mmCIF file of C-alpha atoms and ligand atoms in Angstrom:
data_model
loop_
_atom_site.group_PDB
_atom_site.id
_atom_site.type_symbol
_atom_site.label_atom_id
_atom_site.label_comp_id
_atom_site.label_asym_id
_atom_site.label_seq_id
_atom_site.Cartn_x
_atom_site.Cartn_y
_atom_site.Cartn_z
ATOM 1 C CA UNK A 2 15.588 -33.618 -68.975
ATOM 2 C CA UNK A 3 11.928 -33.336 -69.582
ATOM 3 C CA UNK A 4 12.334 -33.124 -73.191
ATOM 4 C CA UNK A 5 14.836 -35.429 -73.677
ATOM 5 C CA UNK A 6 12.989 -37.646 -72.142
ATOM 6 C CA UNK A 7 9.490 -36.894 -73.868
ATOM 7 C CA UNK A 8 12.056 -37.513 -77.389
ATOM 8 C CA UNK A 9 13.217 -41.076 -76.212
ATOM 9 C CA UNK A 10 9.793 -41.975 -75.461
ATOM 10 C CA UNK A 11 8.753 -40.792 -78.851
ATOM 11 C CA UNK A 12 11.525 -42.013 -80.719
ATOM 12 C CA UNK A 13 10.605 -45.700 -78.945
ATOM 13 C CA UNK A 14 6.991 -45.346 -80.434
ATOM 14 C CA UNK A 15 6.569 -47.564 -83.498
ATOM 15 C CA UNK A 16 7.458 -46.171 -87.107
ATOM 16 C CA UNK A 17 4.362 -44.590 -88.835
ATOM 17 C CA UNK A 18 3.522 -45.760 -92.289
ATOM 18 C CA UNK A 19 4.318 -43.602 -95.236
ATOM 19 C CA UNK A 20 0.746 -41.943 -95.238
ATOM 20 C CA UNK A 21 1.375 -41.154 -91.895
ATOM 21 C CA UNK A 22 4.565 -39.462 -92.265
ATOM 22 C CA UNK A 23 3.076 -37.899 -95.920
ATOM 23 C CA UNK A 24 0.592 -35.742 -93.289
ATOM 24 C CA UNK A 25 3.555 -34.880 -90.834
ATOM 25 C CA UNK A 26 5.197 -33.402 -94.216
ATOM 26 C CA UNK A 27 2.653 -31.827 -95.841
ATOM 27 C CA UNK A 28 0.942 -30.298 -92.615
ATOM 28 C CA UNK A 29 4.581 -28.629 -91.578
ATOM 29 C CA UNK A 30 4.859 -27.259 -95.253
ATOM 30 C CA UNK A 31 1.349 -26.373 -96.351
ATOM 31 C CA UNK A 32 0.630 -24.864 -93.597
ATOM 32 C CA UNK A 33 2.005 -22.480 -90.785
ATOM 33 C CA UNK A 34 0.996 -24.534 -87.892
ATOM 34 C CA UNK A 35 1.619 -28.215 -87.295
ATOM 35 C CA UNK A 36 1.295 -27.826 -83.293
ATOM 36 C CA UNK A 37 -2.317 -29.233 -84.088
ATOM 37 C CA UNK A 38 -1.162 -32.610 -84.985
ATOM 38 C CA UNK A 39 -1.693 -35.468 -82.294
ATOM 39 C CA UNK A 40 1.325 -37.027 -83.581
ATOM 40 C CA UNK A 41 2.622 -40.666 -83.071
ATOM 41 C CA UNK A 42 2.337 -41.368 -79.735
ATOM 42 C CA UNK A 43 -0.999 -40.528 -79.177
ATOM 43 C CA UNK A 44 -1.967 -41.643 -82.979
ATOM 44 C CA UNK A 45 -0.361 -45.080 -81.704
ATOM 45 C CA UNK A 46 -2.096 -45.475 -78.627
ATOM 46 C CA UNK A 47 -5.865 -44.715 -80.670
ATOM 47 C CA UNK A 48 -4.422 -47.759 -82.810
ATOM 48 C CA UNK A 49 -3.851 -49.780 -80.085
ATOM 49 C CA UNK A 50 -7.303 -48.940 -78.514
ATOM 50 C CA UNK A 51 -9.000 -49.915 -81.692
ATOM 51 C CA UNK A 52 -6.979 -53.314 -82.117
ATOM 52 C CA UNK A 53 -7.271 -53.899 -78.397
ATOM 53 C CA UNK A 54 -11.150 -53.155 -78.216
ATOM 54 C CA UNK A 55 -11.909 -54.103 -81.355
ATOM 55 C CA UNK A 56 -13.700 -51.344 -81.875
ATOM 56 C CA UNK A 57 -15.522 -50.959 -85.707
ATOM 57 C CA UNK A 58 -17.609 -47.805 -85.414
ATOM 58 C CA UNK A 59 -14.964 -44.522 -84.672
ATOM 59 C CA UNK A 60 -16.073 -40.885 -84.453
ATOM 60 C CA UNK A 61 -13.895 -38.051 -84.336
ATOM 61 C CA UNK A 62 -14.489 -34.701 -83.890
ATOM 62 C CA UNK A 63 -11.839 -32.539 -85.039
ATOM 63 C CA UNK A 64 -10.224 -34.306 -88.003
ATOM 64 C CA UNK A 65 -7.640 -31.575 -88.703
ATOM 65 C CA UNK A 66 -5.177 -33.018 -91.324
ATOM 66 C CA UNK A 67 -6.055 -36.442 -90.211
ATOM 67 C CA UNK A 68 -3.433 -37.961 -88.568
ATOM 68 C CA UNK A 69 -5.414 -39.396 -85.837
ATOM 69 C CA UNK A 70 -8.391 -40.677 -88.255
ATOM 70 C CA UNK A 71 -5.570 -42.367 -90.436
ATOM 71 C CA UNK A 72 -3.675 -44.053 -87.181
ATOM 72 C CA UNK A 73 -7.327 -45.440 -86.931
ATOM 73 C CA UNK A 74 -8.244 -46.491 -90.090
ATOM 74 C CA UNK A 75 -5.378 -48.409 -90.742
ATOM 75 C CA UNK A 76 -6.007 -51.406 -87.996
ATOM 76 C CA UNK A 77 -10.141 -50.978 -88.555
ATOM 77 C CA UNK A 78 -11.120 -54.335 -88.607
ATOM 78 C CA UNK A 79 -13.399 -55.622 -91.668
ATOM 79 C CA UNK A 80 -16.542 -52.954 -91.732
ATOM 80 C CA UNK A 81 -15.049 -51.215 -89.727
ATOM 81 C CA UNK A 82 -15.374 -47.067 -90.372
ATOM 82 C CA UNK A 83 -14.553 -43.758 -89.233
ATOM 83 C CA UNK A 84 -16.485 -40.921 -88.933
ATOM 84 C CA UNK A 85 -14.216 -37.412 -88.615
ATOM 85 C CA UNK A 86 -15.831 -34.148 -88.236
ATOM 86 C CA UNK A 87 -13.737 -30.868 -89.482
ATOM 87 C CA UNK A 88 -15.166 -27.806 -90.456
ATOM 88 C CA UNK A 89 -11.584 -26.107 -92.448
ATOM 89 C CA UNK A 90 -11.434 -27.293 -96.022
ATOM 90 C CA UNK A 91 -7.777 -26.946 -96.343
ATOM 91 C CA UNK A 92 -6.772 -29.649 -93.529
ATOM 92 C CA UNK A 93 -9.414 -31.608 -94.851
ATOM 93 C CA UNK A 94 -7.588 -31.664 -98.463
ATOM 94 C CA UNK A 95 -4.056 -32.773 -96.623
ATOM 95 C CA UNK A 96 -6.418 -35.535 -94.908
ATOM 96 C CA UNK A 97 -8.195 -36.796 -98.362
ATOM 97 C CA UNK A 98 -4.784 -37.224 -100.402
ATOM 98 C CA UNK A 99 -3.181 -38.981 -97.283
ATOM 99 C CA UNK A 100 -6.615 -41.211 -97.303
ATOM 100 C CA UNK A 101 -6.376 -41.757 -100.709
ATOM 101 C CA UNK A 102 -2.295 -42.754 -101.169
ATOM 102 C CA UNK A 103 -3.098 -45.420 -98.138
ATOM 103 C CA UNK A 104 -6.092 -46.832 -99.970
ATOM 104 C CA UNK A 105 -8.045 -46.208 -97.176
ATOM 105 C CA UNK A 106 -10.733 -43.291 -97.955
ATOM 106 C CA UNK A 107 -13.958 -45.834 -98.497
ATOM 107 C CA UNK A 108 -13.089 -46.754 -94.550
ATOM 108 C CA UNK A 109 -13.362 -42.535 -93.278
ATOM 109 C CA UNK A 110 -16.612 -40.411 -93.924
ATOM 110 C CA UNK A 111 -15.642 -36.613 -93.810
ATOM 111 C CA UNK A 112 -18.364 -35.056 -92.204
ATOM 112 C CA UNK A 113 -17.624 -30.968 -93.114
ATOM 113 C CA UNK A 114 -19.028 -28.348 -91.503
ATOM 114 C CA UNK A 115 -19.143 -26.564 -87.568
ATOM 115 C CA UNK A 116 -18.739 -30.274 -85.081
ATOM 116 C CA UNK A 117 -21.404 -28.274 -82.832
ATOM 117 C CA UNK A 118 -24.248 -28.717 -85.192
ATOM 118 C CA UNK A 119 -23.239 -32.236 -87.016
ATOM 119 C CA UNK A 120 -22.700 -33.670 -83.506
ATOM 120 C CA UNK A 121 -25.833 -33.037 -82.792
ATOM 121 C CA UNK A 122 -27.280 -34.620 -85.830
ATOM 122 C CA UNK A 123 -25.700 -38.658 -85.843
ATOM 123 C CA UNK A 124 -27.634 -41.442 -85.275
ATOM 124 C CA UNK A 125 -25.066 -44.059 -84.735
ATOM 125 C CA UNK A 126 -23.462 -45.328 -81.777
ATOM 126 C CA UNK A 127 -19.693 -45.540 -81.733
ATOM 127 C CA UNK A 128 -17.126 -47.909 -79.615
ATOM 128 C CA UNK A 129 -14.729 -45.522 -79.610
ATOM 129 C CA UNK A 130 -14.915 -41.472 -79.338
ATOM 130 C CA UNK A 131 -12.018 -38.808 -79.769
ATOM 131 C CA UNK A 132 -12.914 -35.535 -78.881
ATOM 132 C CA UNK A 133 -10.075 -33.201 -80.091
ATOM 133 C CA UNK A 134 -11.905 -29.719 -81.001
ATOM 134 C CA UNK A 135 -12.993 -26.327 -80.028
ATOM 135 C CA UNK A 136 -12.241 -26.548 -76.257
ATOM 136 C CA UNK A 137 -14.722 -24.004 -75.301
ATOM 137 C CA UNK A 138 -17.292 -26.513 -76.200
ATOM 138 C CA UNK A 139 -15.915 -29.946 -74.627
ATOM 139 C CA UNK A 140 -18.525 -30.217 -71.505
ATOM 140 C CA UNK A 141 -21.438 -29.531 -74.725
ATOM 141 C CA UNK A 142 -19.765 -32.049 -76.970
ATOM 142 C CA UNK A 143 -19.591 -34.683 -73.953
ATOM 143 C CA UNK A 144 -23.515 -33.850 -73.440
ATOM 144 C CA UNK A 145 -24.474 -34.445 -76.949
ATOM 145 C CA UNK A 146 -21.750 -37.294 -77.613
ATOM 146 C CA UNK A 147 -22.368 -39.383 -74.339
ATOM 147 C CA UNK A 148 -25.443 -41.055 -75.690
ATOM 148 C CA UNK A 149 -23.723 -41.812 -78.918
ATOM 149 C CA UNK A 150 -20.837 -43.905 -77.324
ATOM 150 C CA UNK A 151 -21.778 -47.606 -76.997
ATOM 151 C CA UNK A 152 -22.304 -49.613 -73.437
ATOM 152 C CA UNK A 153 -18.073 -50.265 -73.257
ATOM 153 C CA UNK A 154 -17.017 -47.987 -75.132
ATOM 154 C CA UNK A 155 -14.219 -45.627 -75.019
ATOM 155 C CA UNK A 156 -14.064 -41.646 -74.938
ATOM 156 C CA UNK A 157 -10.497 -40.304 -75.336
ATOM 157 C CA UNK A 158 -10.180 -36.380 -75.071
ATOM 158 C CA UNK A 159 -6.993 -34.621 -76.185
ATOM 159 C CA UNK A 160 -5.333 -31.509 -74.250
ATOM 160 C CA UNK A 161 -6.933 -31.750 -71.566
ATOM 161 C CA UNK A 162 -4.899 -29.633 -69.375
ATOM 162 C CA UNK A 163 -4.847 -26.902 -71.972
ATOM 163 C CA UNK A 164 -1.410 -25.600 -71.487
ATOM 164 C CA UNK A 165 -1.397 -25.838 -67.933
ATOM 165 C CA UNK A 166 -4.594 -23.381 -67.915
ATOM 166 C CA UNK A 167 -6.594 -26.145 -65.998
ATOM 167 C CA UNK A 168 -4.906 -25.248 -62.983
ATOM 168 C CA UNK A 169 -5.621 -21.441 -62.845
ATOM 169 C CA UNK A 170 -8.532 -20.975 -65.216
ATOM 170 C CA UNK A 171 -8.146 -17.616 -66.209
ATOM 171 C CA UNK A 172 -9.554 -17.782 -69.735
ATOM 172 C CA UNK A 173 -12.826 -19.450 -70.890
ATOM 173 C CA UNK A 174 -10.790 -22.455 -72.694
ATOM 174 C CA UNK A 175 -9.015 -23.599 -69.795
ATOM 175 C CA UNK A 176 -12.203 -23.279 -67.394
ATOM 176 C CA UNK A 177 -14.330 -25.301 -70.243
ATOM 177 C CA UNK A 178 -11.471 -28.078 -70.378
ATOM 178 C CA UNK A 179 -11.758 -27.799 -66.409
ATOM 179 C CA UNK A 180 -15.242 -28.545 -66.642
ATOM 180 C CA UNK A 181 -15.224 -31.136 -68.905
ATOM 181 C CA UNK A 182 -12.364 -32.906 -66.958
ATOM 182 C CA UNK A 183 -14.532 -32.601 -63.574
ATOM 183 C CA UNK A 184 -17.699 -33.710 -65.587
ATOM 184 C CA UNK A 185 -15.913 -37.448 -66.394
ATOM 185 C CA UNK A 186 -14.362 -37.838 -62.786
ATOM 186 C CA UNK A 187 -17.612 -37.542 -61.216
ATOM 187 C CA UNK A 188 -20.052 -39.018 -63.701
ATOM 188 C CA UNK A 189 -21.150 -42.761 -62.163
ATOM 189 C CA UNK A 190 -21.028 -43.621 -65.947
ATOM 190 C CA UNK A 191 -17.760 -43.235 -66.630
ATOM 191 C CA UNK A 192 -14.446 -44.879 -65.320
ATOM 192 C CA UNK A 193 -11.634 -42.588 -66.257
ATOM 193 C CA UNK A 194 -7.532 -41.818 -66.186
ATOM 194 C CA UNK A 195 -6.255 -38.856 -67.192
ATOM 195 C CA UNK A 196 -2.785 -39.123 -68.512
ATOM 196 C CA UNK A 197 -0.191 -36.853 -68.620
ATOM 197 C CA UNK A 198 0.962 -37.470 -71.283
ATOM 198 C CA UNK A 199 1.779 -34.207 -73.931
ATOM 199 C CA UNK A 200 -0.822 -31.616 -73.532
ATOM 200 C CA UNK A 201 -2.725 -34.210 -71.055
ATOM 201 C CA UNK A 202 -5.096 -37.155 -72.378
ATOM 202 C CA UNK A 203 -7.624 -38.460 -70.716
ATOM 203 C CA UNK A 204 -9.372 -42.045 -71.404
ATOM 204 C CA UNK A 205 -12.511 -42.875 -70.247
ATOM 205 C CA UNK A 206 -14.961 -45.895 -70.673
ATOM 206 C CA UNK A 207 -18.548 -45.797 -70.552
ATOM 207 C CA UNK A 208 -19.556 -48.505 -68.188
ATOM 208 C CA UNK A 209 -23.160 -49.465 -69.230
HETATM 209 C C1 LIG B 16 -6.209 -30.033 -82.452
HETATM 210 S S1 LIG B 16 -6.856 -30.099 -84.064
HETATM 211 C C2 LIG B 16 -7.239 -31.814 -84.267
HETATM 212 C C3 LIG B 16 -6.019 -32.688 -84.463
HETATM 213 C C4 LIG B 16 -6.336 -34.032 -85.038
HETATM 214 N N1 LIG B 16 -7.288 -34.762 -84.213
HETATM 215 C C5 LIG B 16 -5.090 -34.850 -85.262
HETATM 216 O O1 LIG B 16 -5.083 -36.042 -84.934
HETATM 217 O O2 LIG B 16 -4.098 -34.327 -85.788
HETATM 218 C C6 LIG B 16 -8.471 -29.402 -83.889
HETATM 219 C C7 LIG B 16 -9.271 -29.412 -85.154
HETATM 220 O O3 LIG B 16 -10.627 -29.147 -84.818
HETATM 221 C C8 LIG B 16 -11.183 -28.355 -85.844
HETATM 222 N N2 LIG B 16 -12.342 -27.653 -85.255
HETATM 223 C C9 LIG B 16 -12.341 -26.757 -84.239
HETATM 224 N N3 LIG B 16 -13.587 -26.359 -83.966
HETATM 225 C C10 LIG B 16 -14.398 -27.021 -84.826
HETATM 226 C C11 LIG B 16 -15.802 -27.028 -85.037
HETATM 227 N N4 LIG B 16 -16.619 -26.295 -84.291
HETATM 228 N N5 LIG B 16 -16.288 -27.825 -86.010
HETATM 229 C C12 LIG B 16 -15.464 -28.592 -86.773
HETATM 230 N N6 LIG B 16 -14.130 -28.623 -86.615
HETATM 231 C C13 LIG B 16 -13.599 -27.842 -85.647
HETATM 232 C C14 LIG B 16 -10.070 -27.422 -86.270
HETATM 233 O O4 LIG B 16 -10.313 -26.914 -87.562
HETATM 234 C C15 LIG B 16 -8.867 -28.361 -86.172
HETATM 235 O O5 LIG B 16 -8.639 -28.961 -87.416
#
């Protein structure tokens, strides 16, 4: 019933554009893996973030074949631009010919190499944040990323309950993701829902 139900919902999602459905294709066939994907509801619900924030200035850390960053970059307003973080050069190849067949790669700056270090290194401020990486290292990415997001702005994490493993944290993903998720309930900062929705996504807003 579950999955039936988690089918309708998806099947009642709006269509994705061809670019979109280029990186469903070529992810499943290029590569092994396509479990990685955030897919089109929670690629829908980033676009509907960005139209209903109007949010310009997008990071993203953990690009894989860029699904997400394209969902994005399609309803960026004027200016607007993306910056996605991936340190694998074959996703990021799937992501630059899906970029490039929308007419959309001048809006997305590829930023290659380990998220860890280039997090540490931006100076801009961003309206919107999603945080969809190595899960070992969410609580260090929300230290080094929470003075990047704007006064307003929006931090949405993906997978949040790891598989479940946030409930018995047995293994050092699903005590990290823990930690993380405990971090954003109890920071005065932050007003948050967690969703669960998929592997669990959480959306929270920086309040000042
Ligand atoms: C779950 S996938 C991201 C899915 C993507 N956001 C989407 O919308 O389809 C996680 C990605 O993070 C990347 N990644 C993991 N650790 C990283 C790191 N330390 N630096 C850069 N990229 C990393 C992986 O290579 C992978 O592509």
């Amino acid at each position: 019933m579950n999955k039936q139900l988690q089918e309708y919902a998806k099947q009642h999602t709006s269509e994705e554009s061809e670019a979109l459905k280029f990186i469903v294709k070529a992810t499943a066939e290029e590569l092994q893996y396509d479990d990685m994907l955030s897919g089109r509801q929670i690629g829908t619900l980033l676009r509907l973030f960005v139209q209903t924030s109007n949010a310009s200035q997008i990071l993203e850390v953990g690009m894989f074949t860029g699904y997400a960053t394209l969902s994005m970059a399609e309803v960026l307003p004027e200016g607007g631009r993306i910056t996605a973080l991936e340190m694998n050069t074959l996703y990021m190849g799937i992501a630059e010919r899906a970029f490039e067949m929308a007419g959309l790669k001048d809006r997305i700056n590829i930023i290659h190499g380990n998220a860890r270090e280039s997090c540490k290194e931006l100076k801009d401020s961003y309206d919107l944040i999603f945080l969809d990486a190595d899960k070992q290292q969410y609580p260090q990415y929300f230290k080094d990323l929470k003075p990047r997001l704007k006064p307003g702005g929006l931090l949405v994490v993906d997978n949040v309950f790891w598989y479940g493993g946030v409930l018995e944290k047995n293994d050092r993903k699903s005590i990290a993701v823990h930690e993380l998720n405990e971090m954003l309930l109890n920071d005065p900062d932050m007003e948050t829902v967690m969703l669960d929705i998929r592997d669990g996504l959480t959306i929270s807003r920086k309040r000042k």
